[in-house]
Coordinates of C-alpha atoms (C1' of nucleotides) in Angstrom, one line a residue:
Chain A
X1 CA -13.3 6.2 -27.9
X2 CA -10.0 5.5 -29.5
X3 CA -9.3 2.8 -32.0
X4 CA -6.0 1.1 -32.4
X5 CA -4.9 -1.7 -34.6
X6 CA -3.1 -4.4 -32.8
X7 CA -2.1 -7.4 -34.9
X8 CA -4.9 -7.0 -37.4
X9 CA -7.4 -6.6 -34.7
X10 CA -9.1 -3.4 -33.9
X11 CA -8.9 -2.6 -30.2
X12 CA -10.9 0.3 -28.8
X13 CA -9.9 1.9 -25.5
X14 CA -12.3 4.2 -23.8
X15 CA -11.3 7.7 -23.2
X16 CA -11.8 7.5 -19.4
X17 CA -9.6 4.5 -19.1
X18 CA -6.9 6.3 -21.1
X19 CA -7.2 9.3 -18.8
X20 CA -7.2 7.0 -15.7
X21 CA -4.0 5.4 -16.9
X22 CA -2.3 8.7 -17.6
X23 CA -3.2 9.9 -14.1
X24 CA -2.0 6.6 -12.6
X25 CA 1.3 7.2 -14.4
X26 CA 1.6 10.6 -13.0
X27 CA 1.1 9.3 -9.5
X28 CA 3.7 6.6 -10.2
X29 CA 6.2 9.1 -11.6
X30 CA 5.7 11.5 -8.7
X31 CA 4.2 14.2 -10.9
X32 CA 1.4 14.1 -8.3
X33 CA 2.8 13.3 -4.9
X34 CA 1.1 11.6 -2.0
X35 CA -1.0 14.1 0.0
X36 CA -0.9 16.6 -2.9
X37 CA -4.1 17.9 -4.5
X38 CA -4.9 16.8 -8.1
X39 CA -6.2 19.6 -10.4
X40 CA -9.9 20.1 -10.1
X41 CA -12.3 18.0 -12.3
X42 CA -12.9 21.2 -14.3
X43 CA -9.3 21.8 -15.0
X44 CA -8.7 18.1 -15.9
X45 CA -11.7 18.4 -18.2
X46 CA -10.0 21.3 -20.0
X47 CA -6.6 19.6 -20.1
X48 CA -7.9 16.4 -21.6
X49 CA -10.5 18.3 -23.6
X50 CA -13.4 16.3 -22.3
X51 CA -16.5 16.6 -20.2
X52 CA -16.5 16.5 -16.4
X53 CA -18.5 13.3 -16.3
X54 CA -15.7 11.5 -18.2
X55 CA -13.1 12.8 -15.8
X56 CA -15.2 11.5 -13.0
X57 CA -15.3 8.1 -14.5
X58 CA -11.6 8.2 -14.8
X59 CA -11.3 9.2 -11.1
X60 CA -13.7 6.4 -10.2
X61 CA -11.1 4.0 -11.5
X62 CA -8.3 5.5 -9.3
X63 CA -10.7 5.7 -6.4
X64 CA -11.5 2.0 -6.7
X65 CA -7.8 1.2 -6.7
X66 CA -7.4 3.2 -3.5
X67 CA -5.0 5.7 -5.2
X68 CA -6.9 8.9 -4.5
X69 CA -9.2 10.4 -1.8
X70 CA -12.0 12.6 -2.9
X71 CA -13.9 15.0 -0.6
X72 CA -16.8 17.1 -1.6
X73 CA -16.0 20.8 -1.2
X74 CA -12.3 20.1 -0.5
X75 CA -10.9 18.4 -3.6
X76 CA -9.1 15.3 -4.7
X77 CA -5.8 14.2 -3.1
X78 CA -3.3 11.5 -3.8
X79 CA -3.6 8.8 -1.1
X80 CA -0.7 8.8 1.4
X81 CA 0.0 5.1 0.6
X82 CA -0.4 5.4 -3.1
X83 CA 3.1 4.1 -3.9
X84 CA 2.7 0.8 -2.0
X85 CA -0.7 0.4 -3.5
X86 CA 0.8 0.7 -7.0
X87 CA 3.4 -1.9 -6.1
X88 CA 0.7 -4.3 -5.0
X89 CA -1.5 -3.6 -8.0
X90 CA 1.2 -4.4 -10.4
X91 CA 1.9 -7.7 -8.8
X92 CA -1.8 -8.8 -8.8
X93 CA -2.4 -12.5 -8.1
X94 CA -3.0 -14.3 -11.4
X95 CA -1.8 -17.7 -10.7
X96 CA 1.7 -18.4 -9.5
X97 CA 3.5 -18.3 -12.9
X98 CA 2.8 -14.6 -13.5
X99 CA 3.4 -13.7 -9.9
X100 CA 7.0 -14.9 -9.9
X101 CA 8.0 -13.8 -13.4
X102 CA 11.4 -12.2 -13.1
X103 CA 11.7 -12.9 -9.4
X104 CA 12.8 -16.5 -9.5
X105 CA 12.8 -19.6 -11.6
X106 CA 9.4 -21.3 -11.4
X107 CA 9.0 -24.9 -12.3
X108 CA 5.9 -27.1 -12.1
X109 CA 5.7 -30.8 -11.6
X110 CA 2.4 -32.5 -12.3
X111 CA 1.8 -35.2 -9.7
X112 CA -1.6 -36.3 -10.8
X113 CA -3.6 -35.7 -13.9
X114 CA -6.9 -37.5 -14.4
X115 CA -10.5 -37.1 -15.4
X116 CA -13.3 -38.2 -13.1
X117 CA -16.8 -37.4 -11.9
X118 CA -17.2 -34.6 -9.3
X119 CA -18.0 -35.2 -5.6
X120 CA -21.2 -33.6 -4.3
X121 CA -19.1 -30.9 -2.6
X122 CA -17.4 -30.1 -5.9
X123 CA -20.7 -30.1 -7.7
X124 CA -21.9 -27.4 -5.4
X125 CA -18.8 -25.3 -5.6
X126 CA -18.6 -25.4 -9.4
X127 CA -22.4 -25.4 -10.0
X128 CA -22.3 -28.5 -12.2
X129 CA -24.3 -31.7 -12.3
X130 CA -23.1 -35.1 -11.1
X131 CA -22.7 -36.2 -14.7
X132 CA -20.2 -33.4 -15.7
X133 CA -16.7 -34.8 -15.7
X134 CA -13.9 -32.8 -14.2
X135 CA -10.1 -32.6 -14.5
X136 CA -8.4 -33.5 -11.2
X137 CA -4.9 -32.0 -11.2
X138 CA -2.3 -32.1 -8.4
X139 CA 0.8 -30.0 -9.0
X140 CA 3.9 -29.0 -7.1
X141 CA 5.3 -25.6 -7.7
X142 CA 9.0 -24.9 -7.1
X143 CA 10.6 -21.5 -7.0
X144 CA 14.3 -21.5 -7.5
X145 CA 14.3 -25.3 -7.1
X146 CA 12.7 -25.0 -3.6
X147 CA 9.2 -26.4 -3.0
X148 CA 6.8 -23.5 -2.8
X149 CA 3.2 -24.6 -3.0
X150 CA 1.1 -27.7 -3.6
X151 CA -2.0 -27.1 -5.8
X152 CA -5.0 -29.3 -6.1
X153 CA -7.4 -28.1 -8.8
X154 CA -10.7 -29.4 -10.1
X155 CA -12.0 -28.0 -13.4
X156 CA -15.2 -29.0 -15.3
X157 CA -14.7 -30.2 -18.8
X158 CA -17.9 -28.3 -19.7
X159 CA -15.9 -25.1 -19.4
X160 CA -12.2 -26.0 -19.9
X161 CA -11.5 -28.3 -22.8
X162 CA -8.4 -30.0 -24.2
X163 CA -6.4 -29.5 -21.1
X164 CA -3.3 -31.8 -21.2
X165 CA -0.6 -32.7 -18.7
X166 CA 1.9 -30.7 -20.7
X167 CA -0.2 -27.5 -20.4
X168 CA -0.7 -28.2 -16.7
X169 CA 3.0 -28.3 -16.3
X170 CA 3.2 -24.7 -17.6
X171 CA 0.4 -22.2 -16.9
X172 CA -3.2 -23.2 -16.9
X173 CA -4.3 -19.6 -16.6
X174 CA -2.3 -18.6 -19.6
X175 CA -3.9 -21.5 -21.6
X176 CA -7.4 -20.3 -20.6
X177 CA -6.8 -16.7 -21.4
X178 CA -4.6 -17.0 -24.5
X179 CA -5.5 -20.3 -26.2
X180 CA -9.1 -20.6 -25.2
X181 CA -9.7 -16.9 -25.3
X182 CA -11.7 -16.8 -22.1
X183 CA -11.6 -14.0 -19.5
X184 CA -11.1 -14.7 -15.8
X185 CA -13.5 -12.9 -13.6
X186 CA -14.2 -12.9 -9.8
X187 CA -13.0 -15.3 -7.2
X188 CA -14.0 -16.3 -3.7
X189 CA -11.2 -17.5 -1.4
X190 CA -11.0 -18.8 2.1
X191 CA -7.6 -18.6 3.8
X192 CA -6.8 -20.9 6.7
X193 CA -3.9 -22.3 8.6
X194 CA -3.6 -26.1 8.8
X195 CA -1.5 -28.9 10.2
X196 CA 0.7 -30.6 7.5
X197 CA -0.7 -33.7 5.9
X198 CA 1.2 -36.6 4.3
X199 CA 1.4 -34.8 0.9
X200 CA 2.7 -31.6 2.5
X201 CA 5.5 -33.5 4.3
X202 CA 6.4 -35.5 1.2
X203 CA 6.3 -32.7 -1.4
X204 CA 6.7 -29.4 0.4
X205 CA 9.3 -31.0 2.7
X206 CA 7.6 -29.7 5.8
X207 CA 8.3 -31.0 9.2
X208 CA 5.6 -32.0 11.6
X209 CA 4.8 -28.8 13.5
X210 CA 5.4 -26.5 10.5
X211 CA 2.1 -25.0 9.7
X212 CA 0.5 -24.8 6.2
X213 CA -1.2 -21.8 4.8
X214 CA -4.1 -23.0 2.7
X215 CA -6.1 -21.0 0.1
X216 CA -9.3 -22.7 -1.0
X217 CA -10.9 -20.8 -3.9
X218 CA -13.6 -20.9 -6.5
X219 CA -12.7 -18.9 -9.6
X220 CA -15.2 -17.7 -12.2
X221 CA -14.9 -16.6 -15.8
X222 CA -16.2 -13.1 -16.6
X223 CA -19.4 -14.7 -17.9
X224 CA -20.1 -16.1 -14.5
X225 CA -19.3 -19.8 -15.0
X226 CA -17.1 -21.3 -12.3
X227 CA -14.1 -22.9 -13.9
X228 CA -11.8 -23.9 -11.0
X229 CA -12.2 -25.1 -7.5
X230 CA -8.8 -25.5 -5.8
X231 CA -6.8 -25.9 -2.7
X232 CA -3.4 -24.4 -2.7
X233 CA -1.1 -25.2 0.3
X234 CA 1.9 -23.0 1.0
X235 CA 4.9 -23.5 3.2
X236 CA 4.4 -21.0 6.1
X237 CA 7.9 -19.5 5.6
X238 CA 7.4 -18.7 2.0
X239 CA 5.3 -15.5 2.2
X240 CA 1.7 -14.8 2.8
X241 CA -1.4 -13.5 1.1
X242 CA -1.9 -9.7 0.7
X243 CA -5.4 -8.4 0.5
X244 CA -6.6 -4.9 -0.1
X245 CA -10.0 -3.9 1.1
X246 CA -11.6 -0.7 -0.2
X247 CA -14.9 -0.4 1.6
X248 CA -16.9 -0.8 -1.5
X249 CA -20.6 -1.2 -1.6
X250 CA -21.4 -0.8 2.0
X251 CA -23.8 2.1 1.4
X252 CA -25.3 2.2 4.8
X253 CA -29.0 1.7 4.8
X254 CA -29.7 -1.8 3.8
X255 CA -29.2 -5.1 5.5
Chain B
X1 CA -31.6 13.1 -4.4
X2 CA -33.8 12.2 -1.5
X3 CA -33.7 14.0 1.9
X4 CA -34.6 12.3 5.1
X5 CA -34.5 13.5 8.7
X6 CA -32.8 11.1 11.0
X7 CA -32.5 12.4 14.6
X8 CA -32.5 16.1 13.7
X9 CA -30.0 15.5 11.0
X10 CA -30.8 15.8 7.4
X11 CA -29.5 12.7 5.5
X12 CA -29.5 12.7 1.8
X13 CA -29.5 9.4 -0.1
X14 CA -28.7 9.5 -3.8
X15 CA -31.2 8.1 -6.2
X16 CA -28.8 5.6 -7.7
X17 CA -27.9 4.1 -4.3
X18 CA -31.6 3.8 -3.5
X19 CA -32.2 2.0 -6.8
X20 CA -29.1 -0.2 -6.2
X21 CA -30.5 -1.2 -2.8
X22 CA -33.9 -2.0 -4.3
X23 CA -32.3 -4.2 -6.9
X24 CA -30.1 -5.9 -4.4
X25 CA -33.3 -6.6 -2.3
X26 CA -34.9 -8.1 -5.4
X27 CA -32.0 -10.4 -5.9
X28 CA -32.0 -11.3 -2.2
X29 CA -35.8 -12.0 -2.3
X30 CA -35.5 -14.0 -5.5
X31 CA -37.6 -11.6 -7.6
X32 CA -34.6 -11.8 -9.8
X33 CA -33.1 -15.3 -9.7
X34 CA -29.5 -16.3 -10.4
X35 CA -28.9 -16.6 -14.1
X36 CA -32.0 -14.7 -15.0
X37 CA -31.9 -11.5 -17.0
X38 CA -32.6 -8.2 -15.4
X39 CA -34.9 -5.8 -17.3
X40 CA -32.9 -3.7 -19.7
X41 CA -31.5 -0.4 -18.6
X42 CA -34.1 1.4 -20.6
X43 CA -36.9 -0.5 -18.9
X44 CA -35.4 0.1 -15.5
X45 CA -35.2 3.8 -16.4
X46 CA -38.9 3.8 -17.1
X47 CA -39.7 1.9 -13.9
X48 CA -37.8 4.2 -11.6
X49 CA -38.6 7.2 -13.7
X50 CA -35.0 8.2 -14.2
X51 CA -32.3 8.5 -16.9
X52 CA -30.3 5.6 -18.1
X53 CA -27.0 7.0 -16.7
X54 CA -28.5 6.9 -13.2
X55 CA -29.5 3.3 -13.8
X56 CA -26.0 2.5 -14.9
X57 CA -24.5 4.0 -11.8
X58 CA -26.9 1.8 -9.8
X59 CA -25.8 -1.3 -11.8
X60 CA -22.2 -0.3 -11.2
X61 CA -22.8 -0.8 -7.5
X62 CA -24.1 -4.3 -8.0
X63 CA -21.4 -5.1 -10.5
X64 CA -18.7 -4.0 -8.0
X65 CA -20.3 -6.3 -5.4
X66 CA -20.2 -9.2 -7.9
X67 CA -24.0 -9.6 -7.9
X68 CA -24.6 -9.2 -11.7
X69 CA -22.9 -9.8 -15.0
X70 CA -23.2 -7.3 -17.8
X71 CA -22.5 -8.1 -21.4
X72 CA -22.7 -5.7 -24.2
X73 CA -25.2 -6.8 -26.7
X74 CA -26.6 -9.5 -24.6
X75 CA -27.9 -7.9 -21.4
X76 CA -27.5 -8.0 -17.6
X77 CA -27.9 -11.3 -15.7
X78 CA -27.9 -12.1 -12.0
X79 CA -24.6 -13.8 -11.1
X80 CA -24.9 -17.6 -10.5
X81 CA -23.4 -17.2 -7.0
X82 CA -25.3 -14.1 -6.0
X83 CA -26.8 -15.7 -2.9
X84 CA -23.5 -16.6 -1.3
X85 CA -22.1 -13.2 -2.3
X86 CA -25.0 -11.6 -0.4
X87 CA -24.3 -13.7 2.6
X88 CA -20.7 -12.7 2.7
X89 CA -21.5 -9.0 2.1
X90 CA -23.8 -8.8 5.0
X91 CA -21.1 -10.4 7.3
X92 CA -18.4 -7.9 6.2
X93 CA -15.4 -7.8 8.4
X94 CA -15.6 -4.8 10.7
X95 CA -13.7 -5.9 13.8
X96 CA -14.6 -9.0 15.7
X97 CA -17.4 -7.6 17.7
X98 CA -19.8 -6.9 14.8
X99 CA -18.8 -10.1 13.1
X100 CA -20.0 -12.3 15.9
X101 CA -23.1 -10.4 16.9
X102 CA -25.9 -12.9 17.2
X103 CA -23.7 -15.8 16.6
X104 CA -22.1 -16.3 20.0
X105 CA -21.2 -14.4 23.1
X106 CA -18.2 -12.2 22.6
X107 CA -16.1 -11.0 25.5
X108 CA -12.8 -9.1 25.4
X109 CA -10.1 -9.1 28.0
X110 CA -7.5 -6.3 27.9
X111 CA -4.1 -7.8 28.7
X112 CA -2.0 -4.7 28.1
X113 CA -2.9 -1.1 27.7
X114 CA -0.2 1.5 27.5
X115 CA 1.1 4.6 25.8
X116 CA 4.6 4.7 24.3
X117 CA 6.6 5.9 21.4
X118 CA 6.5 4.0 18.1
X119 CA 9.2 1.7 16.8
X120 CA 10.7 2.6 13.4
X121 CA 8.6 -0.1 11.7
X122 CA 5.4 1.2 13.3
X123 CA 6.3 4.8 12.2
X124 CA 6.6 3.6 8.6
X125 CA 3.3 1.6 8.7
X126 CA 1.3 4.4 10.3
X127 CA 3.1 7.2 8.5
X128 CA 3.9 9.1 11.8
X129 CA 7.0 10.7 13.2
X130 CA 9.1 9.2 16.1
X131 CA 7.7 11.8 18.5
X132 CA 4.0 10.8 18.0
X133 CA 2.9 8.6 20.9
X134 CA 0.8 5.5 20.2
X135 CA -1.5 3.3 22.2
X136 CA -0.3 -0.2 22.6
X137 CA -3.1 -2.6 23.3
X138 CA -3.1 -6.3 23.6
X139 CA -6.5 -8.0 23.8
X140 CA -7.9 -11.5 24.0
X141 CA -11.2 -12.2 22.4
X142 CA -13.4 -15.0 23.5
X143 CA -16.4 -16.3 21.7
X144 CA -18.7 -18.4 23.9
X145 CA -16.0 -18.5 26.6
X146 CA -13.6 -20.1 24.3
X147 CA -10.4 -18.2 23.3
X148 CA -10.7 -17.1 19.7
X149 CA -8.1 -14.5 18.8
X150 CA -5.3 -12.5 20.3
X151 CA -5.1 -8.9 19.0
X152 CA -2.1 -6.6 19.2
X153 CA -3.0 -3.0 18.0
X154 CA -0.9 0.1 17.8
X155 CA -2.8 3.4 17.2
X156 CA -1.4 6.9 17.0
X157 CA -2.8 9.4 19.5
X158 CA -2.7 12.0 16.8
X159 CA -5.7 10.2 15.2
X160 CA -7.4 8.4 18.0
X161 CA -7.9 10.3 21.3
X162 CA -9.3 9.5 24.7
X163 CA -9.1 5.8 24.3
X164 CA -9.5 4.0 27.6
X165 CA -9.1 0.5 28.8
X166 CA -12.8 0.3 29.3
X167 CA -13.4 1.2 25.7
X168 CA -10.8 -1.3 24.5
X169 CA -12.7 -4.0 26.4
X170 CA -15.7 -3.3 24.3
X171 CA -15.3 -2.2 20.7
X172 CA -12.7 0.2 19.5
X173 CA -14.3 0.3 16.0
X174 CA -17.6 1.3 17.5
X175 CA -15.8 4.0 19.6
X176 CA -14.1 5.4 16.5
X177 CA -17.2 5.5 14.3
X178 CA -19.9 6.4 16.9
X179 CA -18.1 8.5 19.5
X180 CA -15.4 10.1 17.5
X181 CA -17.5 10.3 14.3
X182 CA -14.7 9.1 12.1
X183 CA -15.2 6.9 9.0
X184 CA -13.2 3.8 8.4
X185 CA -11.7 3.5 4.9
X186 CA -9.4 1.1 3.2
X187 CA -7.1 -1.5 4.7
X188 CA -4.2 -3.6 3.6
X189 CA -3.7 -7.0 5.2
X190 CA -1.1 -9.7 5.0
X191 CA -2.3 -13.1 6.0
X192 CA 0.2 -15.7 7.1
X193 CA 0.5 -19.0 9.0
X194 CA 2.9 -19.1 12.0
X195 CA 4.2 -21.3 14.7
X196 CA 2.6 -20.6 18.1
X197 CA 4.6 -18.3 20.4
X198 CA 4.5 -18.0 24.2
X199 CA 1.5 -15.7 24.2
X200 CA -0.5 -17.9 21.9
X201 CA 0.1 -20.9 24.1
X202 CA -0.8 -19.0 27.2
X203 CA -3.9 -17.2 26.0
X204 CA -5.2 -19.0 23.0
X205 CA -4.5 -22.4 24.7
X206 CA -2.7 -23.7 21.7
X207 CA -0.5 -26.7 21.8
X208 CA 2.9 -26.7 20.3
X209 CA 2.3 -27.9 16.7
X210 CA -1.0 -26.2 16.4
X211 CA -0.6 -23.5 13.8
X212 CA -1.7 -19.9 14.1
X213 CA -3.4 -17.8 11.4
X214 CA -2.1 -14.3 11.6
X215 CA -3.6 -11.2 10.0
X216 CA -1.3 -8.2 10.0
X217 CA -3.1 -5.1 8.8
X218 CA -2.9 -1.3 8.5
X219 CA -6.3 0.3 8.5
X220 CA -7.0 3.8 7.3
X221 CA -9.8 6.4 7.8
X222 CA -11.7 7.6 4.8
X223 CA -9.5 10.8 4.8
X224 CA -6.5 8.6 4.3
X225 CA -4.8 8.8 7.7
X226 CA -3.7 5.4 9.0
X227 CA -5.2 4.8 12.5
X228 CA -4.3 1.2 13.3
X229 CA -1.5 -1.2 12.7
X230 CA -2.3 -4.6 14.2
X231 CA -1.5 -8.3 14.4
X232 CA -4.4 -10.6 15.0
X233 CA -3.6 -14.2 15.8
X234 CA -6.3 -16.9 15.4
X235 CA -6.5 -20.4 16.5
X236 CA -6.3 -22.5 13.3
X237 CA -9.5 -24.4 14.1
X238 CA -11.7 -21.4 14.6
X239 CA -12.4 -20.4 11.0
X240 CA -10.5 -18.6 8.3
X241 CA -10.5 -15.4 6.3
X242 CA -12.8 -15.0 3.3
X243 CA -11.8 -12.8 0.5
X244 CA -13.7 -11.8 -2.6
X245 CA -11.7 -10.6 -5.6
X246 CA -13.6 -8.8 -8.4
X247 CA -11.0 -8.1 -11.0
X248 CA -11.3 -4.3 -10.7
X249 CA -8.9 -1.8 -12.2
X250 CA -6.9 -4.2 -14.3
X251 CA -7.6 -2.4 -17.5
X252 CA -5.0 -4.0 -19.7
X253 CA -2.7 -1.6 -21.3
X254 CA -0.6 -0.2 -18.6
X255 CA 2.2 -1.5 -16.5
Chain C
dC1 C1' -19.0 33.5 -1.2
dA2 C1' -16.3 31.1 -4.5
dG3 C1' -14.7 26.7 -5.7
dT4 C1' -14.9 21.9 -5.2
dG5 C1' -16.8 17.3 -5.9
dG6 C1' -21.6 14.6 -6.1
dT7 C1' -25.7 13.8 -8.6
dC8 C1' -28.8 14.0 -12.5
dT9 C1' -30.7 14.7 -17.3
dA10 C1' -31.9 14.0 -22.3
dG11 C1' -30.0 12.8 -26.0
dA12 C1' -26.4 10.9 -29.0
dC13 C1' -23.3 7.5 -31.2
dC14 C1' -21.0 3.2 -30.9
dA15 C1' -19.8 -2.0 -30.3
dC16 C1' -21.6 -6.1 -29.6
dG17 C1' -25.0 -10.4 -29.8
dT18 C1' -28.8 -12.3 -31.4
dT19 C1' -32.2 -13.1 -34.7
Chain D
dA1 C1' -32.0 -5.2 -38.3
dC2 C1' -32.8 -4.7 -33.8
dG3 C1' -32.1 -4.4 -28.9
dT4 C1' -28.6 -4.5 -25.6
dG5 C1' -25.0 -2.3 -22.8
dG6 C1' -20.7 1.1 -23.1
dT7 C1' -19.3 5.7 -23.7
dC8 C1' -19.7 10.6 -24.1
dT9 C1' -21.6 15.5 -24.0
dA10 C1' -23.1 20.1 -22.3
dG11 C1' -25.3 21.8 -19.0
dA12 C1' -27.7 22.0 -14.5
dC13 C1' -28.4 21.9 -9.5
dC14 C1' -26.9 20.6 -5.0
dA15 C1' -23.9 19.8 -0.7
dC16 C1' -19.8 20.7 1.4
dT17 C1' -15.4 23.2 2.6
dG18 C1' -12.6 26.8 3.4
dC19 C1' -11.5 31.5 3.0

DNA sequence: CAGTGGTCTAGACCACGTT
DNA sequence: ACGTGGTCTAGACCACTGC
């Protein structure tokens, strides 16, 4: 365990994550090249002056990120597609604002901002009661002045408080993480294609006949509470959704 | 480590996976209910007569699958949405054939089956040279006699051998796993919406103006070799793609 | 057969939440 | 103060691969 002081706060970073980051950096730099073998766990243990179990936890991180391939008896190799995986990892989806930083000018227009009671479908998705009010926010995102996506979010006041229209016009995720100090956890998304509706035509400037890519998602905090149920509708010609699947947790013998 | 004999072959199952499956089963059965605390790691260690580290590896499995929430100092709870996560887990995407078993009659028509040399784009995606021949297979999937998806797959002969039109009309994934004895590993997918093309209209019976949901993917074996680059085009009214995101490997301090 | 990664232990110390 | 989960160790045995 390593302790650092960052702005009067003590931050501890576990050794295995430090090692994982170092190894990730070596792959990024090309110190370890795709297809090449990494040093054995024993050698890495010597190099970092730690036990083999700790090295293994570090390698677990890289393995989960699809950066390495481990084979009993044979050794650990850098994945052939490690570079593209690194690219994708560093541009993780975390709301639109972060995704486009440095790649274009993002602006957000709040089209609707109100507080109301949830529909029964929303109650189910957010696991809240019919008496818990929600924010109902409709926003249009532009990238470089061109309409990019139309986002309809519903968030319970029991989880997110003091949201304002001004905040919604910037980044809600940033507000949640920085101001409220909450941590975003898992999400479940359903991706579909759809025919453009009135709103799409008006705000995204679609024609009839131009398909919409819709992402419907429920997002949770790291403590498990659902904090957002949203539909985001994209113009079909402005990119798609990239998904990495690493065959986790399909361990064979159960249903 | 537990040893079992399955059809003359000795199969070993690690203890932590056994325990993970048992715990998963308890969540499925409702022995542990959403929001409820699991027994502490210490107690679980006593129950399964094993060390705490082994229990932790088992919990890692459940945590990666988004079934539990662990908090230092507070304990381990069953995730509020554990039931829906279990549903999704058991219907993992593994080619269309498996996905629809029991839910409808699946039939496959092979529209094209040939061997040719790869385009430069295909060479890049499959990490093969321009002299490695590939299978080029176009297939139409029907579910309950209704057109469901149009699949265009390119697979290198250096990885997949002895593929035939008959096999392609059943399940290529089953052939790869059962007959060739290869293990499917990670995949990278890009999901987009598109305007219907000639083939879509002809085979999927789309109208002009009915969008297509396209999944373009590269799929790898567990040894890292890419074995399939494909575009699968779905009718927009026949379901979407479900994606779970568990915030893995974003450990904060690196780029 | 030597070297590799996979699993497992018994015990230790720490950080964190709750009481 | 206590109990929880997080990290770490030193060493052990095993399964698998490749020479």
